[in-house]
PDB file of C-alpha atoms in Angstrom:
ATOM      1  CA  UNK A 219       0.000   0.000   0.000  1.00 71.00           C
ATOM      2  CA  UNK A 220       1.663   3.187  -1.205  1.00 88.00           C
ATOM      3  CA  UNK A 221      -1.081   5.796  -1.716  1.00 96.00           C
ATOM      4  CA  UNK A 222      -4.213   7.161  -0.103  1.00 97.00           C
ATOM      5  CA  UNK A 223      -6.304   5.785  -2.974  1.00 95.00           C
ATOM      6  CA  UNK A 224      -4.939   2.275  -2.388  1.00 96.00           C
ATOM      7  CA  UNK A 225      -5.823   2.522   1.304  1.00 96.00           C
ATOM      8  CA  UNK A 226      -9.376   3.608   0.460  1.00 96.00           C
ATOM      9  CA  UNK A 227      -9.710   0.784  -2.065  1.00 95.00           C
ATOM     10  CA  UNK A 228      -8.622  -1.713   0.585  1.00 94.00           C
ATOM     11  CA  UNK A 229     -11.241  -0.368   3.030  1.00 91.00           C
ATOM     12  CA  UNK A 230     -14.003  -0.553   0.426  1.00 90.00           C
ATOM     13  CA  UNK A 231     -13.071  -4.175  -0.318  1.00 91.00           C
ATOM     14  CA  UNK A 232     -13.663  -5.227   3.314  1.00 84.00           C
ATOM     15  CA  UNK A 233     -16.262  -8.019   3.531  1.00 86.00           C
ATOM     16  CA  UNK A 234     -19.721  -7.476   4.985  1.00 84.00           C
ATOM     17  CA  UNK A 235     -22.151  -4.561   4.905  1.00 84.00           C
ATOM     18  CA  UNK A 236     -20.794  -1.046   5.156  1.00 87.00           C
ATOM     19  CA  UNK A 237     -21.074   0.725   8.515  1.00 92.00           C
ATOM     20  CA  UNK A 238     -23.368   3.744   8.524  1.00 95.00           C
ATOM     21  CA  UNK A 239     -22.261   7.363   8.803  1.00 96.00           C
ATOM     22  CA  UNK A 240     -24.659   8.180  11.628  1.00 96.00           C
ATOM     23  CA  UNK A 241     -23.742  11.877  11.713  1.00 97.00           C
ATOM     24  CA  UNK A 242     -21.889  14.253   9.439  1.00 97.00           C
ATOM     25  CA  UNK A 243     -20.718  17.557  10.953  1.00 95.00           C
ATOM     26  CA  UNK A 244     -19.522  20.814   9.393  1.00 95.00           C
ATOM     27  CA  UNK A 245     -17.413  22.835  11.804  1.00 93.00           C
ATOM     28  CA  UNK A 246     -15.854  26.295  11.423  1.00 90.00           C
ATOM     29  CA  UNK A 247     -13.923  28.093  14.132  1.00 84.00           C
ATOM     30  CA  UNK A 248     -11.320  30.784  14.654  1.00 82.00           C
ATOM     31  CA  UNK A 249      -8.439  30.830  17.137  1.00 78.00           C
ATOM     32  CA  UNK A 250      -6.168  33.669  18.244  1.00 75.00           C
ATOM     33  CA  UNK A 251      -3.930  32.667  21.137  1.00 69.00           C
ATOM     34  CA  UNK A 252      -2.961  35.222  23.754  1.00 71.00           C
ATOM     35  CA  UNK A 253      -0.025  37.238  22.491  1.00 66.00           C
ATOM     36  CA  UNK A 254      -0.256  35.745  19.004  1.00 64.00           C
ATOM     37  CA  UNK A 255      -0.345  37.864  15.898  1.00 67.00           C
ATOM     38  CA  UNK A 256      -2.388  35.500  13.723  1.00 70.00           C
ATOM     39  CA  UNK A 257      -6.034  34.443  13.802  1.00 73.00           C
ATOM     40  CA  UNK A 258      -6.259  30.861  12.552  1.00 73.00           C
ATOM     41  CA  UNK A 259      -9.482  30.008  10.718  1.00 80.00           C
ATOM     42  CA  UNK A 260     -10.151  26.288  10.529  1.00 86.00           C
ATOM     43  CA  UNK A 261     -12.898  24.285   8.873  1.00 93.00           C
ATOM     44  CA  UNK A 262     -13.465  20.584   9.544  1.00 96.00           C
ATOM     45  CA  UNK A 263     -15.793  17.966   8.171  1.00 97.00           C
ATOM     46  CA  UNK A 264     -16.480  15.209  10.699  1.00 98.00           C
ATOM     47  CA  UNK A 265     -18.063  11.804  10.261  1.00 98.00           C
ATOM     48  CA  UNK A 266     -19.331   9.693  13.138  1.00 97.00           C
ATOM     49  CA  UNK A 267     -19.774   5.955  12.720  1.00 96.00           C
ATOM     50  CA  UNK A 268     -20.449   3.788  15.745  1.00 94.00           C
ATOM     51  CA  UNK A 269     -17.919   4.651  18.467  1.00 95.00           C
ATOM     52  CA  UNK A 270     -15.560   6.500  16.133  1.00 96.00           C
ATOM     53  CA  UNK A 271     -15.237   9.976  14.698  1.00 97.00           C
ATOM     54  CA  UNK A 272     -13.329  10.726  11.530  1.00 98.00           C
ATOM     55  CA  UNK A 273     -12.147  14.227  10.726  1.00 98.00           C
ATOM     56  CA  UNK A 274     -10.445  16.274   8.047  1.00 98.00           C
ATOM     57  CA  UNK A 275      -9.756  19.973   7.657  1.00 95.00           C
ATOM     58  CA  UNK A 276     -10.734  21.677   4.416  1.00 95.00           C
ATOM     59  CA  UNK A 277     -10.284  25.029   2.703  1.00 91.00           C
ATOM     60  CA  UNK A 278     -12.958  27.721   2.933  1.00 87.00           C
ATOM     61  CA  UNK A 279     -15.772  27.091   0.450  1.00 89.00           C
ATOM     62  CA  UNK A 280     -14.658  23.565  -0.396  1.00 93.00           C
ATOM     63  CA  UNK A 281     -17.521  21.865   1.473  1.00 95.00           C
ATOM     64  CA  UNK A 282     -20.982  23.283   2.161  1.00 92.00           C
ATOM     65  CA  UNK A 283     -22.905  22.785   5.446  1.00 94.00           C
ATOM     66  CA  UNK A 284     -25.601  21.020   3.414  1.00 95.00           C
ATOM     67  CA  UNK A 285     -23.525  17.829   3.643  1.00 95.00           C
ATOM     68  CA  UNK A 286     -24.855  17.385   7.179  1.00 95.00           C
ATOM     69  CA  UNK A 287     -28.422  16.823   5.981  1.00 95.00           C
ATOM     70  CA  UNK A 288     -27.527  15.125   2.722  1.00 95.00           C
ATOM     71  CA  UNK A 289     -25.040  12.542   4.003  1.00 96.00           C
ATOM     72  CA  UNK A 290     -25.988  11.681   7.590  1.00 97.00           C
ATOM     73  CA  UNK A 291     -27.321   8.129   7.597  1.00 96.00           C
ATOM     74  CA  UNK A 292     -25.610   7.102   4.356  1.00 96.00           C
ATOM     75  CA  UNK A 293     -23.357   4.021   4.169  1.00 95.00           C
ATOM     76  CA  UNK A 294     -19.805   4.944   5.099  1.00 95.00           C
ATOM     77  CA  UNK A 295     -18.585   3.287   1.898  1.00 95.00           C
ATOM     78  CA  UNK A 296     -20.494   5.876  -0.165  1.00 95.00           C
ATOM     79  CA  UNK A 297     -18.644   8.708   1.566  1.00 97.00           C
ATOM     80  CA  UNK A 298     -15.260   7.009   1.161  1.00 96.00           C
ATOM     81  CA  UNK A 299     -15.874   6.455  -2.545  1.00 95.00           C
ATOM     82  CA  UNK A 300     -17.134   9.851  -3.728  1.00 92.00           C
ATOM     83  CA  UNK A 301     -17.306  13.546  -2.980  1.00 93.00           C
ATOM     84  CA  UNK A 302     -14.670  16.140  -2.027  1.00 96.00           C
ATOM     85  CA  UNK A 303     -11.355  14.673  -0.884  1.00 97.00           C
ATOM     86  CA  UNK A 304     -11.604  15.979   2.726  1.00 97.00           C
ATOM     87  CA  UNK A 305     -14.994  14.270   3.094  1.00 97.00           C
ATOM     88  CA  UNK A 306     -13.569  11.003   1.773  1.00 97.00           C
ATOM     89  CA  UNK A 307     -10.616  11.273   4.167  1.00 98.00           C
ATOM     90  CA  UNK A 308     -12.934  11.927   7.146  1.00 98.00           C
ATOM     91  CA  UNK A 309     -15.086   8.928   6.232  1.00 97.00           C
ATOM     92  CA  UNK A 310     -12.029   6.693   5.794  1.00 97.00           C
ATOM     93  CA  UNK A 311     -10.684   7.981   9.105  1.00 98.00           C
ATOM     94  CA  UNK A 312     -13.944   6.957  10.829  1.00 97.00           C
ATOM     95  CA  UNK A 313     -13.834   3.536   9.166  1.00 96.00           C
ATOM     96  CA  UNK A 314     -10.277   2.834  10.306  1.00 97.00           C
ATOM     97  CA  UNK A 315     -10.769   4.281  13.802  1.00 97.00           C
ATOM     98  CA  UNK A 316     -13.883   2.169  14.323  1.00 95.00           C
ATOM     99  CA  UNK A 317     -11.982  -0.970  13.303  1.00 94.00           C
ATOM    100  CA  UNK A 318      -8.943  -0.134  15.472  1.00 96.00           C
ATOM    101  CA  UNK A 319      -9.339   2.694  18.009  1.00 97.00           C
ATOM    102  CA  UNK A 320      -6.184   4.549  18.977  1.00 98.00           C
ATOM    103  CA  UNK A 321      -6.762   3.848  22.679  1.00 96.00           C
ATOM    104  CA  UNK A 322      -6.612   0.101  22.021  1.00 96.00           C
ATOM    105  CA  UNK A 323      -3.598   0.105  19.708  1.00 97.00           C
ATOM    106  CA  UNK A 324      -0.612  -1.545  21.465  1.00 96.00           C
ATOM    107  CA  UNK A 325       1.790   0.662  19.487  1.00 97.00           C
ATOM    108  CA  UNK A 326       0.278   3.883  20.837  1.00 97.00           C
ATOM    109  CA  UNK A 327       1.753   5.948  23.643  1.00 97.00           C
ATOM    110  CA  UNK A 328      -1.081   7.897  25.280  1.00 97.00           C
ATOM    111  CA  UNK A 329      -0.252  11.482  26.220  1.00 97.00           C
ATOM    112  CA  UNK A 330      -2.816  13.249  28.410  1.00 97.00           C
ATOM    113  CA  UNK A 331      -3.007  16.971  27.791  1.00 96.00           C
ATOM    114  CA  UNK A 332      -3.726  18.859  31.018  1.00 96.00           C
ATOM    115  CA  UNK A 333      -6.749  20.829  32.113  1.00 97.00           C
ATOM    116  CA  UNK A 334      -5.899  24.372  31.159  1.00 95.00           C
ATOM    117  CA  UNK A 335      -6.212  27.458  29.026  1.00 92.00           C
ATOM    118  CA  UNK A 336      -5.988  27.311  25.226  1.00 87.00           C
ATOM    119  CA  UNK A 337      -2.363  28.454  25.468  1.00 85.00           C
ATOM    120  CA  UNK A 338      -1.462  25.836  28.097  1.00 90.00           C
ATOM    121  CA  UNK A 339      -3.088  23.011  26.173  1.00 90.00           C
ATOM    122  CA  UNK A 340      -1.587  24.091  22.863  1.00 86.00           C
ATOM    123  CA  UNK A 341       1.876  24.243  24.453  1.00 87.00           C
ATOM    124  CA  UNK A 342       1.469  20.731  25.889  1.00 91.00           C
ATOM    125  CA  UNK A 343       0.254  19.387  22.548  1.00 91.00           C
ATOM    126  CA  UNK A 344       3.122  20.951  20.606  1.00 86.00           C
ATOM    127  CA  UNK A 345       5.664  19.682  23.151  1.00 88.00           C
ATOM    128  CA  UNK A 346       4.312  16.154  22.637  1.00 91.00           C
ATOM    129  CA  UNK A 347       4.670  16.531  18.869  1.00 89.00           C
ATOM    130  CA  UNK A 348       8.171  17.983  19.191  1.00 85.00           C
ATOM    131  CA  UNK A 349       9.156  14.894  21.185  1.00 87.00           C
ATOM    132  CA  UNK A 350       8.712  12.832  18.031  1.00 91.00           C
ATOM    133  CA  UNK A 351      11.100  14.906  15.943  1.00 84.00           C
ATOM    134  CA  UNK A 352      14.243  13.173  14.750  1.00 80.00           C
ATOM    135  CA  UNK A 353      17.290  14.704  16.395  1.00 81.00           C
ATOM    136  CA  UNK A 354      17.449  17.960  14.438  1.00 76.00           C
ATOM    137  CA  UNK A 355      20.886  19.256  15.384  1.00 82.00           C
ATOM    138  CA  UNK A 356      22.712  20.262  12.236  1.00 87.00           C
ATOM    139  CA  UNK A 357      19.823  19.123  10.012  1.00 92.00           C
ATOM    140  CA  UNK A 358      17.359  20.897   7.748  1.00 94.00           C
ATOM    141  CA  UNK A 359      13.821  20.067   8.838  1.00 94.00           C
ATOM    142  CA  UNK A 360      10.961  20.823   6.454  1.00 96.00           C
ATOM    143  CA  UNK A 361       7.838  21.887   8.343  1.00 96.00           C
ATOM    144  CA  UNK A 362       4.852  21.491   6.000  1.00 97.00           C
ATOM    145  CA  UNK A 363       1.972  23.191   7.776  1.00 94.00           C
ATOM    146  CA  UNK A 364       3.514  25.826  10.020  1.00 91.00           C
ATOM    147  CA  UNK A 365       2.959  25.712  13.777  1.00 85.00           C
ATOM    148  CA  UNK A 366       5.108  28.356  15.451  1.00 84.00           C
ATOM    149  CA  UNK A 367       5.977  26.314  18.587  1.00 82.00           C
ATOM    150  CA  UNK A 368       7.345  23.576  16.317  1.00 87.00           C
ATOM    151  CA  UNK A 369       9.473  26.125  14.486  1.00 90.00           C
ATOM    152  CA  UNK A 370      10.852  27.131  17.887  1.00 87.00           C
ATOM    153  CA  UNK A 371      11.336  23.505  18.977  1.00 86.00           C
ATOM    154  CA  UNK A 372      13.345  22.657  15.866  1.00 89.00           C
ATOM    155  CA  UNK A 373      15.577  25.689  16.313  1.00 89.00           C
ATOM    156  CA  UNK A 374      15.995  25.153  20.042  1.00 86.00           C
ATOM    157  CA  UNK A 375      17.444  21.735  19.318  1.00 84.00           C
ATOM    158  CA  UNK A 376      19.929  23.039  16.767  1.00 88.00           C
ATOM    159  CA  UNK A 377      18.034  22.391  13.550  1.00 90.00           C
ATOM    160  CA  UNK A 378      17.344  24.662  10.607  1.00 94.00           C
ATOM    161  CA  UNK A 379      13.578  24.936  10.052  1.00 94.00           C
ATOM    162  CA  UNK A 380      12.309  25.133   6.461  1.00 97.00           C
ATOM    163  CA  UNK A 381       8.713  26.395   6.880  1.00 97.00           C
ATOM    164  CA  UNK A 382       6.115  25.699   4.185  1.00 97.00           C
ATOM    165  CA  UNK A 383       2.432  26.611   4.288  1.00 94.00           C
ATOM    166  CA  UNK A 384      -0.290  27.445   1.786  1.00 88.00           C
ATOM    167  CA  UNK A 385      -1.837  30.146   3.986  1.00 84.00           C
ATOM    168  CA  UNK A 386       0.857  31.755   6.146  1.00 85.00           C
ATOM    169  CA  UNK A 387       3.362  34.135   4.610  1.00 86.00           C
ATOM    170  CA  UNK A 388       5.668  34.479   7.623  1.00 89.00           C
ATOM    171  CA  UNK A 389       6.380  32.784  10.940  1.00 88.00           C
ATOM    172  CA  UNK A 390       5.773  34.490  14.272  1.00 85.00           C
ATOM    173  CA  UNK A 391       9.353  35.826  14.066  1.00 89.00           C
ATOM    174  CA  UNK A 392       8.989  37.214  10.562  1.00 90.00           C
ATOM    175  CA  UNK A 393      10.742  34.404   8.698  1.00 93.00           C
ATOM    176  CA  UNK A 394       9.438  33.941   5.128  1.00 95.00           C
ATOM    177  CA  UNK A 395       7.280  30.852   4.572  1.00 97.00           C
ATOM    178  CA  UNK A 396       7.328  29.226   1.152  1.00 97.00           C
ATOM    179  CA  UNK A 397       4.165  27.817  -0.425  1.00 96.00           C
ATOM    180  CA  UNK A 398       6.201  25.438  -2.623  1.00 96.00           C
ATOM    181  CA  UNK A 399       6.686  22.138  -0.802  1.00 97.00           C
ATOM    182  CA  UNK A 400       8.896  20.797  -3.603  1.00 97.00           C
ATOM    183  CA  UNK A 401      11.397  23.476  -2.672  1.00 97.00           C
ATOM    184  CA  UNK A 402      11.774  22.203   0.890  1.00 98.00           C
ATOM    185  CA  UNK A 403      11.381  18.498   0.075  1.00 98.00           C
ATOM    186  CA  UNK A 404      14.380  18.723  -2.274  1.00 97.00           C
ATOM    187  CA  UNK A 405      16.827  19.879   0.398  1.00 97.00           C
ATOM    188  CA  UNK A 406      15.415  18.659   3.740  1.00 97.00           C
ATOM    189  CA  UNK A 407      17.078  16.058   5.959  1.00 95.00           C
ATOM    190  CA  UNK A 408      13.758  15.309   7.703  1.00 94.00           C
ATOM    191  CA  UNK A 409      10.113  16.278   7.202  1.00 95.00           C
ATOM    192  CA  UNK A 410       7.314  17.169   9.596  1.00 95.00           C
ATOM    193  CA  UNK A 411       3.841  17.478   8.038  1.00 97.00           C
ATOM    194  CA  UNK A 412       0.310  18.132   9.219  1.00 96.00           C
ATOM    195  CA  UNK A 413      -2.558  15.736   8.645  1.00 96.00           C
ATOM    196  CA  UNK A 414      -4.226  18.424   6.550  1.00 95.00           C
ATOM    197  CA  UNK A 415      -1.954  17.286   3.713  1.00 97.00           C
ATOM    198  CA  UNK A 416      -4.260  14.264   3.465  1.00 97.00           C
ATOM    199  CA  UNK A 417      -7.211  16.497   2.673  1.00 96.00           C
ATOM    200  CA  UNK A 418      -5.497  18.888   0.264  1.00 95.00           C
ATOM    201  CA  UNK A 419      -4.054  16.142  -1.924  1.00 96.00           C
ATOM    202  CA  UNK A 420      -0.359  16.649  -1.147  1.00 97.00           C
ATOM    203  CA  UNK A 421       0.205  13.705   1.218  1.00 98.00           C
ATOM    204  CA  UNK A 422       0.971  11.123  -1.472  1.00 98.00           C
ATOM    205  CA  UNK A 423       3.672  13.358  -2.962  1.00 97.00           C
ATOM    206  CA  UNK A 424       5.249  14.045   0.427  1.00 98.00           C
ATOM    207  CA  UNK A 425       5.213  10.326   1.202  1.00 97.00           C
ATOM    208  CA  UNK A 426       6.762   9.441  -2.157  1.00 97.00           C
ATOM    209  CA  UNK A 427       9.555  12.012  -1.828  1.00 97.00           C
ATOM    210  CA  UNK A 428      10.373  10.888   1.704  1.00 97.00           C
ATOM    211  CA  UNK A 429      10.593   7.285   0.492  1.00 97.00           C
ATOM    212  CA  UNK A 430      12.739   8.265  -2.498  1.00 97.00           C
ATOM    213  CA  UNK A 431      15.186  10.223  -0.350  1.00 96.00           C
ATOM    214  CA  UNK A 432      14.958   7.972   2.745  1.00 95.00           C
ATOM    215  CA  UNK A 433      13.841  10.935   4.869  1.00 95.00           C
ATOM    216  CA  UNK A 434      12.213  10.560   8.298  1.00 95.00           C
ATOM    217  CA  UNK A 435       8.586  11.743   8.078  1.00 96.00           C
ATOM    218  CA  UNK A 436       6.702  12.830  11.203  1.00 96.00           C
ATOM    219  CA  UNK A 437       2.964  13.525  10.845  1.00 97.00           C
ATOM    220  CA  UNK A 438       0.950  15.494  13.385  1.00 96.00           C
ATOM    221  CA  UNK A 439      -2.685  14.775  12.710  1.00 97.00           C
ATOM    222  CA  UNK A 440      -6.026  15.930  13.874  1.00 96.00           C
ATOM    223  CA  UNK A 441      -7.120  15.433  10.275  1.00 97.00           C
ATOM    224  CA  UNK A 442      -7.068  11.773   9.323  1.00 98.00           C
ATOM    225  CA  UNK A 443      -5.216  10.503  12.382  1.00 98.00           C
ATOM    226  CA  UNK A 444      -6.196   6.869  11.731  1.00 98.00           C
ATOM    227  CA  UNK A 445      -5.503   7.290   8.011  1.00 98.00           C
ATOM    228  CA  UNK A 446      -1.965   8.527   8.671  1.00 98.00           C
ATOM    229  CA  UNK A 447      -1.455   5.640  11.101  1.00 98.00           C
ATOM    230  CA  UNK A 448      -1.997   3.181   8.232  1.00 97.00           C
ATOM    231  CA  UNK A 449       1.272   4.447   6.687  1.00 97.00           C
ATOM    232  CA  UNK A 450       3.348   3.992   9.837  1.00 97.00           C
ATOM    233  CA  UNK A 451       6.464   2.092   8.786  1.00 95.00           C
ATOM    234  CA  UNK A 452       5.411   2.565   5.131  1.00 95.00           C
ATOM    235  CA  UNK A 453       6.893   6.018   4.744  1.00 96.00           C
ATOM    236  CA  UNK A 454       5.696   7.584   8.000  1.00 97.00           C
ATOM    237  CA  UNK A 455       8.296   7.200  10.743  1.00 97.00           C
ATOM    238  CA  UNK A 456       6.333   8.791  13.614  1.00 97.00           C
ATOM    239  CA  UNK A 457       2.825  10.113  14.239  1.00 98.00           C
ATOM    240  CA  UNK A 458       1.023  12.309  16.737  1.00 97.00           C
ATOM    241  CA  UNK A 459      -2.639  11.265  16.421  1.00 98.00           C
ATOM    242  CA  UNK A 460      -5.293  13.440  18.014  1.00 97.00           C
ATOM    243  CA  UNK A 461      -8.778  12.062  17.349  1.00 96.00           C
ATOM    244  CA  UNK A 462     -11.889  14.208  17.767  1.00 95.00           C
ATOM    245  CA  UNK A 463     -12.830  15.977  20.026  1.00 91.00           C
ATOM    246  CA  UNK A 464      -9.665  18.021  19.590  1.00 93.00           C
ATOM    247  CA  UNK A 465      -7.817  19.765  22.386  1.00 90.00           C
ATOM    248  CA  UNK A 466      -8.972  23.238  21.332  1.00 89.00           C
ATOM    249  CA  UNK A 467     -12.617  22.335  21.967  1.00 91.00           C
ATOM    250  CA  UNK A 468     -12.308  21.658  25.683  1.00 91.00           C
ATOM    251  CA  UNK A 469     -10.444  22.801  28.785  1.00 94.00           C
ATOM    252  CA  UNK A 470     -10.649  19.306  30.293  1.00 95.00           C
ATOM    253  CA  UNK A 471      -7.862  16.706  30.143  1.00 95.00           C
ATOM    254  CA  UNK A 472      -7.778  14.884  26.800  1.00 95.00           C
ATOM    255  CA  UNK A 473      -5.570  12.358  25.063  1.00 96.00           C
ATOM    256  CA  UNK A 474      -3.419  12.245  22.003  1.00 96.00           C
ATOM    257  CA  UNK A 475      -1.519   9.162  20.861  1.00 98.00           C
ATOM    258  CA  UNK A 476       2.106   9.025  19.750  1.00 98.00           C
ATOM    259  CA  UNK A 477       3.415   6.311  17.450  1.00 98.00           C
ATOM    260  CA  UNK A 478       6.878   5.434  16.255  1.00 97.00           C
ATOM    261  CA  UNK A 479       7.608   3.023  13.426  1.00 94.00           C
ATOM    262  CA  UNK A 480       9.292  -0.165  14.599  1.00 73.00           C
ATOM    263  CA  UNK A 481      11.603  -0.157  11.583  1.00 47.00           C
ATOM    264  CA  UNK A 482      13.038   2.639   9.455  1.00 41.00           C
ATOM    265  CA  UNK A 483      10.366   3.988   7.125  1.00 39.00           C
TER     266      UNK A 483
END
């Protein structure tokens, strides 16, 4: 299995009737952390099936709230097979998470984020992600999907951060951010990417380039956390998986799950 399409095809070929997408959600929220200079606007499509939620971020205007009425109650296989890519990723995420929840996966290291403010919980989450980074000292680390605390974490440990993002023009410190991931993938010694790359169609290319160049690939995923897990040891070397409900939606303690490939990816 080498691509997202192959993973979806494998899920659709599973024997037996398709689970039902009991609920489809359309979620839009903004976040501006204390002292931050950027307001982040995020949109998610969410699919609930049984005990699992699948999720994927999408760009503004890509999915309409009408999906909630149109798709709730449909077979999950229908949602995996057709429609906008983020919807298909969310449905596949629900399918895989229902079959194998993160909390029951023996490979997963559970990290409990503390009760706290948005800033405290975001700092704890980003510290957990940073703990998965390959030793960056003296290395160029491509960061595809810029999170400022990860920029700081890479630099603090002696690495050179190569930030790439489709929306942000500069980091918190004014560093230019490229929108061309090929530029950073060509020169990086390691890659860190967000799960949103699953929903915007760039994940397969990132995965292929990391395989070609034998680069460590760390994925931090609210979007498609169970989907990214399927590539662990198949191009993904480590994963921070945060299934819904995400840390920004509660002040209460919540879990994320860290994975490391048993063999070089």
